[in-house]
Amino acid sequence: MSYSSAASIMSNDPAISRIGRFYITRELGRGTVGCVYLGHDPVMGRDVAIKTWNPRLTLIEKSIYKQQFLNEARAAGRLSHPNIVTIYDASIENGATYIAMEYLQGQELNKLLDSGHRFTPDEVASVIWRIADALNHAHHNGVVHRDIKPANIFMTNANQPKLVDFGIARAPNRVNRTAGNVPDDQTHTIFQPNHLLGTPNYMSPEQALGQPVDARTDIYSLGAVMYEMLVGQKPFQSDDTDKLLNLIAYKTPTAPHKAVPGIPPALSQIVKKAMSKRVEKRYQTAEEMALDIKRYLRRARRHMKIPMPVAEKHQAEAMPLGRRFLFWGGYLSFLAAAAITAFILWR
C-alpha cells in the first residue's frame, strides 16, 4: 500500500496520542484503507511504524477491510528476512485494530521510478535478486504475496529493498512440500465480487483471467517490476482496465534488450522467463530466479576490473615478510600470465 504525503492530509481529523502501548509522534501517511503513524514503544525503547484504520472509514468499511489487516499481520508476522518488513505486534483492543512494524526510512520504489530515477542494469539485478530471495523465504513459509509491485517495495536510505504490505497475501495453514512449497489451497482467485484485488499493471495472466493462483504469480509480478526498472516503463499500459487485463493475459511485451539498447540480454532472458504466460514455463520457484540473477552478477563482476578485496589485502599485509614476498610474487605472476594469455588470444 502506498501512502500520500502526511502534510497534505492532516485536515481536521482528531489527534491521536496513543494506540495500544505505543505513543504516537506524528502521522507518516495514509491510503484509502490504512493510516501509518510514527510511534514509540516504551517497553522496547524503539521507534515503530503503527498501521491502523484511516480515520475517515465508516464502521461498515472497517468491517469490509478488517480481513486485510488480519491477513497482513498473519502473513508478514510469520516471516523473518532482511528484505521483508518486520512485524513486531498486532492487536485488536478497545475498537482499535493496529499493526506495529519496523520503521523504515527511505522511499517506495514507485516514487523513485515516477521521479525519473533510472537504475543501472546491475542495480536492477541487485534489487530484484534480494526481493526474489525474500519471496523464496515467504513461499517456503506458505505465504503468497499476490500484490508485488513497485509501491510495495520500499527502498531504504541504505539502498536495501524491503517487501511490504501483505494485505491481500494468502497464508494458508498447509504447505505442499513436494511442489515447490506451493500452498495446497489453490482454489482462490484474485477476484472478489465487485472488487479487484491487486494492481492490474503487475498482475499475472492467471490473475487477469480470474484463475487460481500460486507462488508463481509472485514470480511473474516480480518479472514485471524488473521489466519496468530496466526499460523505464511498464510492460503493458492502458487506461481501459479490460483492455489492460487482455494485454496481460495474451500479449508478449517487447524484450527489454530490444526496447532499450544496452540492457544485457542475460537480464532480458530472466525477465522473459519470469513473465512467461504459461506458469509451467516460468521459474518454478523464486529461488531459481534469484540464482539466475546471482549468476549474472558474478559474471558481470568478473568482467569488470575489480581491485583485490579489502579483506584479502589485509590478510596479505598481516603475513610474515618472507610469506608476504611469496604472496605478492605469486599474485604478480598470475597477473603477468593473464596478460600474456590475453595477448596470445588477441594475436
Coordinates of C-alpha atoms in Angstrom, one line a residue:
M1 CA 0.0 0.0 0.0
S2 CA 1.4 3.4 -0.9
Y3 CA 0.6 6.4 1.2
S4 CA 0.0 10.1 0.5
S5 CA 2.1 12.8 2.0
A6 CA 1.1 13.4 5.6
A7 CA 1.5 17.1 5.3
S8 CA -1.4 17.5 2.9
I9 CA -3.9 15.2 4.7
M10 CA -3.8 16.1 8.4
S11 CA -7.1 18.1 7.8
N12 CA -9.4 18.2 10.8
D13 CA -9.0 14.6 11.9
P14 CA -8.8 14.2 15.7
A15 CA -5.2 14.0 17.1
I16 CA -4.2 10.5 18.2
S17 CA -1.7 10.3 21.1
R18 CA -1.7 6.6 21.8
I19 CA -2.5 3.3 20.2
G20 CA -2.2 0.3 22.4
R21 CA 1.0 0.7 24.4
F22 CA 2.6 2.8 21.7
Y23 CA 2.9 6.6 22.0
I24 CA 2.2 8.4 18.7
T25 CA 4.6 11.0 17.5
R26 CA 3.2 12.1 14.1
E27 CA 1.4 10.8 11.1
L28 CA 3.6 9.4 8.3
G29 CA 0.9 9.0 5.6
R30 CA -2.3 7.3 4.7
G31 CA -4.0 5.4 1.9
T32 CA -7.6 4.5 1.2
V33 CA -7.8 2.0 4.0
G34 CA -4.9 2.5 6.3
C35 CA -3.1 5.2 8.1
V36 CA 0.5 5.0 9.3
Y37 CA 1.9 6.8 12.3
L38 CA 5.4 7.1 13.8
G39 CA 5.1 5.7 17.2
H40 CA 7.4 4.8 20.1
D41 CA 7.5 1.6 22.0
P42 CA 8.1 2.4 25.7
V43 CA 8.8 -1.3 26.5
M44 CA 11.5 -1.9 23.9
G45 CA 12.6 1.7 23.7
R46 CA 12.4 2.0 19.9
D47 CA 10.5 3.8 17.2
V48 CA 8.0 1.8 15.2
A49 CA 5.5 2.4 12.4
I50 CA 1.9 1.9 13.5
K51 CA -0.6 1.0 10.8
T52 CA -4.2 1.4 11.7
W53 CA -7.5 2.4 10.1
N54 CA -7.8 5.6 8.1
P55 CA -9.9 7.8 10.5
R56 CA -12.4 8.6 7.8
L57 CA -13.5 5.0 7.3
T58 CA -17.0 4.1 8.4
L59 CA -17.7 1.1 10.7
I60 CA -19.1 -0.7 7.6
E61 CA -15.9 0.0 5.6
K62 CA -13.8 -1.2 8.6
S63 CA -15.6 -4.5 8.7
I64 CA -15.1 -5.0 5.0
Y65 CA -11.3 -4.3 5.2
K66 CA -10.7 -6.0 8.5
Q67 CA -9.6 -9.2 6.8
Q68 CA -6.8 -7.3 5.0
F69 CA -5.4 -6.2 8.4
L70 CA -5.6 -9.7 9.8
N71 CA -4.0 -11.1 6.6
E72 CA -1.1 -8.7 6.8
A73 CA -0.4 -9.5 10.5
R74 CA -0.8 -13.2 9.9
A75 CA 1.3 -13.3 6.7
A76 CA 4.2 -10.9 7.4
G77 CA 4.2 -11.8 11.1
R78 CA 5.4 -15.3 10.4
L79 CA 8.3 -14.2 8.2
S80 CA 11.8 -13.2 9.2
H81 CA 14.0 -12.0 6.4
P82 CA 16.3 -8.9 5.9
N83 CA 14.3 -7.8 2.9
I84 CA 10.8 -8.2 4.4
V85 CA 9.4 -5.6 6.7
T86 CA 9.4 -6.9 10.3
I87 CA 6.1 -7.1 12.2
Y88 CA 6.5 -6.5 15.9
D89 CA 3.0 -6.7 17.2
A90 CA -0.7 -6.8 16.1
S91 CA -3.8 -6.4 18.2
I92 CA -7.5 -5.5 18.3
E93 CA -8.3 -3.7 21.5
N94 CA -10.9 -1.1 22.6
G95 CA -12.1 -0.9 19.0
A96 CA -8.7 -0.2 17.6
T97 CA -7.0 -2.6 15.1
Y98 CA -3.3 -2.0 14.5
I99 CA -0.1 -3.5 13.4
A100 CA 3.3 -2.3 14.8
M101 CA 6.1 -2.8 12.4
E102 CA 9.7 -1.8 11.6
Y103 CA 10.1 1.9 11.0
L104 CA 11.7 2.3 7.5
Q105 CA 13.3 5.5 6.3
G106 CA 13.5 6.0 2.6
Q107 CA 11.1 5.9 -0.3
E108 CA 8.9 3.5 -2.2
L109 CA 10.3 2.2 -5.4
N110 CA 7.3 3.5 -7.5
K111 CA 8.1 7.1 -6.3
L112 CA 11.7 6.7 -7.3
L113 CA 10.6 5.5 -10.7
D114 CA 8.0 8.2 -11.1
S115 CA 10.5 10.9 -10.3
G116 CA 12.6 9.8 -13.3
H117 CA 15.3 7.9 -11.4
R118 CA 16.9 5.2 -13.6
F119 CA 18.8 2.2 -12.2
T120 CA 21.7 0.6 -14.0
P121 CA 21.2 -3.0 -15.1
D122 CA 23.4 -4.2 -12.3
E123 CA 21.5 -2.1 -9.7
V124 CA 18.2 -3.6 -11.0
A125 CA 19.7 -7.1 -10.7
S126 CA 20.8 -6.4 -7.2
V127 CA 17.4 -5.2 -6.1
I128 CA 15.4 -7.9 -7.8
W129 CA 17.7 -10.6 -6.5
R130 CA 17.1 -9.6 -2.9
I131 CA 13.3 -9.4 -3.4
A132 CA 13.3 -12.8 -5.1
D133 CA 15.2 -14.2 -2.1
A134 CA 12.6 -12.6 0.1
L135 CA 9.8 -14.2 -1.9
N136 CA 11.5 -17.6 -1.7
H137 CA 11.5 -17.3 2.1
A138 CA 7.8 -16.3 2.1
H139 CA 6.8 -19.1 -0.2
H140 CA 8.7 -21.7 1.9
N141 CA 6.6 -20.5 4.8
G142 CA 3.4 -20.8 2.8
V143 CA 2.8 -17.1 2.1
V144 CA 1.9 -15.9 -1.4
H145 CA 2.1 -12.1 -1.5
R146 CA -0.2 -11.6 -4.6
D147 CA 0.4 -7.9 -5.0
I148 CA 4.1 -7.5 -5.9
K149 CA 4.6 -4.0 -7.4
P150 CA 7.0 -1.1 -7.0
A151 CA 4.7 0.6 -4.4
N152 CA 5.2 -2.5 -2.2
I153 CA 9.0 -2.5 -2.5
F154 CA 10.4 0.1 -0.1
M155 CA 14.0 1.3 -0.8
T156 CA 15.7 2.3 2.5
N157 CA 18.2 5.1 2.8
A158 CA 20.9 2.3 2.7
N159 CA 19.5 1.2 -0.7
Q160 CA 18.2 -2.0 0.7
P161 CA 14.8 -3.1 -0.7
K162 CA 12.1 -4.2 1.7
L163 CA 9.0 -6.1 0.7
V164 CA 6.0 -4.5 2.4
D165 CA 2.1 -4.7 2.5
F166 CA 0.9 -8.2 2.8
G167 CA -2.7 -7.0 3.0
I168 CA -4.0 -9.4 0.3
A169 CA -1.5 -12.1 0.8
R170 CA -2.6 -15.7 1.3
A171 CA -1.1 -17.5 4.3
P172 CA -2.7 -21.0 4.4
N173 CA -2.0 -23.4 7.2
R174 CA -0.9 -26.2 4.9
V175 CA 2.0 -26.2 2.5
N176 CA 2.7 -28.7 -0.2
R177 CA 6.3 -29.6 0.4
T178 CA 6.5 -31.7 -2.8
A179 CA 5.6 -29.0 -5.3
G180 CA 8.0 -26.1 -4.6
N181 CA 6.3 -25.2 -1.3
V182 CA 3.2 -24.1 -3.2
P183 CA 0.1 -23.9 -0.9
D184 CA -2.3 -26.9 -1.2
D185 CA -5.1 -24.5 -1.2
Q186 CA -5.0 -23.1 -4.8
T187 CA -8.7 -22.6 -5.4
H188 CA -8.9 -18.9 -4.5
T189 CA -8.6 -16.3 -7.2
I190 CA -7.5 -12.7 -7.1
F191 CA -11.1 -11.6 -7.6
Q192 CA -13.9 -10.9 -5.2
P193 CA -17.4 -9.9 -6.1
N194 CA -17.3 -6.3 -7.5
H195 CA -13.8 -5.9 -6.2
L196 CA -10.4 -6.4 -7.9
L197 CA -7.6 -7.3 -5.6
G198 CA -4.1 -6.4 -6.7
T199 CA -2.7 -3.9 -9.1
P200 CA -3.6 -4.6 -12.7
N201 CA -0.3 -3.5 -14.3
Y202 CA 1.7 -6.1 -12.4
M203 CA -0.9 -8.9 -12.4
S204 CA 0.0 -12.3 -13.7
P205 CA -2.1 -13.7 -16.6
E206 CA -3.9 -16.2 -14.3
Q207 CA -4.8 -13.3 -12.0
A208 CA -6.1 -11.3 -15.0
L209 CA -8.2 -14.2 -16.1
G210 CA -9.5 -14.8 -12.6
Q211 CA -7.9 -18.3 -12.4
P212 CA -6.4 -20.0 -9.4
V213 CA -3.0 -18.6 -8.4
D214 CA 0.0 -20.0 -6.5
A215 CA 3.5 -18.8 -5.7
R216 CA 4.4 -18.5 -9.4
T217 CA 2.1 -15.5 -9.7
D218 CA 4.5 -13.6 -7.5
I219 CA 7.4 -14.6 -9.8
Y220 CA 5.5 -13.1 -12.8
S221 CA 4.8 -9.9 -11.0
L222 CA 8.4 -9.5 -9.9
G223 CA 9.4 -10.0 -13.5
A224 CA 7.1 -7.1 -14.5
V225 CA 8.7 -4.9 -11.8
M226 CA 12.1 -5.9 -13.2
Y227 CA 10.9 -5.0 -16.7
E228 CA 9.9 -1.5 -15.6
M229 CA 13.1 -0.9 -13.8
L230 CA 15.2 -1.9 -16.8
V231 CA 13.1 -0.3 -19.6
G232 CA 11.6 2.7 -17.8
Q233 CA 8.0 1.9 -18.5
K234 CA 5.5 -0.8 -17.6
P235 CA 5.3 -3.9 -19.8
F236 CA 1.6 -3.2 -20.5
Q237 CA -0.2 0.1 -20.3
S238 CA -3.8 1.1 -21.0
D239 CA -6.4 3.4 -19.3
D240 CA -9.0 0.8 -20.0
T241 CA -8.9 -1.9 -17.3
D242 CA -10.5 -4.6 -19.5
K243 CA -8.0 -3.9 -22.3
L244 CA -5.1 -3.9 -19.9
L245 CA -6.1 -7.3 -18.5
N246 CA -6.5 -8.7 -22.0
L247 CA -2.9 -7.5 -22.9
I248 CA -1.6 -9.1 -19.7
A249 CA -3.3 -12.4 -20.5
Y250 CA -2.4 -12.8 -24.2
K251 CA 0.3 -10.3 -25.4
T252 CA 4.0 -10.7 -25.0
P253 CA 5.9 -7.5 -24.3
T254 CA 9.0 -6.3 -26.3
A255 CA 12.1 -7.9 -24.8
P256 CA 13.9 -5.4 -22.6
H257 CA 17.2 -5.5 -24.5
K258 CA 15.3 -4.8 -27.7
A259 CA 13.3 -2.0 -26.1
V260 CA 16.4 -0.3 -24.7
P261 CA 19.8 -0.8 -26.3
G262 CA 22.5 -1.6 -23.7
I263 CA 20.4 -3.9 -21.5
P264 CA 22.3 -7.2 -21.1
P265 CA 20.5 -10.0 -23.0
A266 CA 21.0 -12.2 -19.9
L267 CA 18.8 -10.0 -17.8
S268 CA 16.3 -9.7 -20.6
Q269 CA 16.1 -13.5 -20.7
I270 CA 15.5 -13.6 -16.9
V271 CA 12.6 -11.2 -17.4
K272 CA 11.2 -13.2 -20.3
K273 CA 11.2 -16.4 -18.3
A274 CA 9.7 -14.9 -15.2
M275 CA 6.9 -13.3 -17.3
S276 CA 6.0 -16.4 -19.3
K277 CA 2.3 -16.6 -19.9
R278 CA 2.3 -20.3 -19.1
V279 CA 3.1 -21.0 -15.5
E280 CA 5.0 -24.2 -16.3
K281 CA 7.4 -22.2 -18.5
R282 CA 8.2 -19.7 -15.7
Y283 CA 10.7 -20.1 -12.9
Q284 CA 9.0 -22.7 -10.7
T285 CA 10.4 -21.2 -7.5
A286 CA 11.7 -17.7 -6.6
E287 CA 14.9 -19.4 -5.6
E288 CA 15.5 -20.4 -9.2
M289 CA 15.1 -16.8 -10.3
A290 CA 17.3 -15.5 -7.6
L291 CA 20.1 -18.0 -8.5
D292 CA 20.0 -16.9 -12.2
I293 CA 20.3 -13.3 -11.2
K294 CA 23.2 -14.1 -8.8
R295 CA 25.0 -15.9 -11.6
Y296 CA 24.6 -12.8 -13.8
L297 CA 26.0 -10.6 -11.1
R298 CA 29.0 -12.9 -10.6
R299 CA 29.8 -12.9 -14.3
A300 CA 29.4 -9.1 -14.5
R301 CA 31.8 -8.6 -11.7
R302 CA 34.4 -10.9 -13.2
H303 CA 34.4 -8.9 -16.4
M304 CA 35.0 -5.7 -14.5
K305 CA 38.4 -4.5 -13.3
I306 CA 37.7 -5.0 -9.6
P307 CA 40.6 -4.4 -7.2
M308 CA 41.7 -7.0 -4.7
P309 CA 39.1 -7.3 -1.9
V310 CA 40.0 -5.3 1.2
A311 CA 39.8 -8.5 3.4
E312 CA 42.4 -10.3 1.2
K313 CA 44.6 -7.2 1.1
H314 CA 44.6 -7.0 4.9
Q315 CA 45.3 -10.8 5.1
A316 CA 48.4 -10.3 2.9
E317 CA 49.7 -7.4 4.9
A318 CA 49.4 -9.5 8.1
M319 CA 51.7 -12.2 6.7
P320 CA 55.4 -12.5 7.8
L321 CA 57.9 -10.8 5.4
G322 CA 59.0 -14.0 3.7
R323 CA 55.4 -15.2 3.1
R324 CA 54.4 -11.8 2.1
F325 CA 57.1 -11.7 -0.6
L326 CA 55.9 -15.1 -1.9
F327 CA 52.3 -14.0 -1.8
W328 CA 52.9 -10.8 -3.8
G329 CA 55.3 -12.6 -6.2
G330 CA 52.6 -15.2 -6.9
Y331 CA 49.9 -12.6 -7.3
L332 CA 52.0 -10.6 -9.8
S333 CA 53.0 -13.7 -11.7
F334 CA 49.3 -14.5 -12.0
L335 CA 48.6 -11.1 -13.5
A336 CA 51.6 -11.4 -15.9
A337 CA 50.4 -14.9 -17.0
A338 CA 46.8 -13.5 -17.6
A339 CA 48.2 -10.6 -19.6
I340 CA 50.3 -12.9 -21.8
T341 CA 47.4 -15.2 -22.4
A342 CA 45.2 -12.3 -23.4
F343 CA 47.9 -11.1 -25.8
I344 CA 48.2 -14.5 -27.4
L345 CA 44.5 -14.9 -27.9
W346 CA 44.3 -11.4 -29.4
R347 CA 47.1 -12.3 -31.9

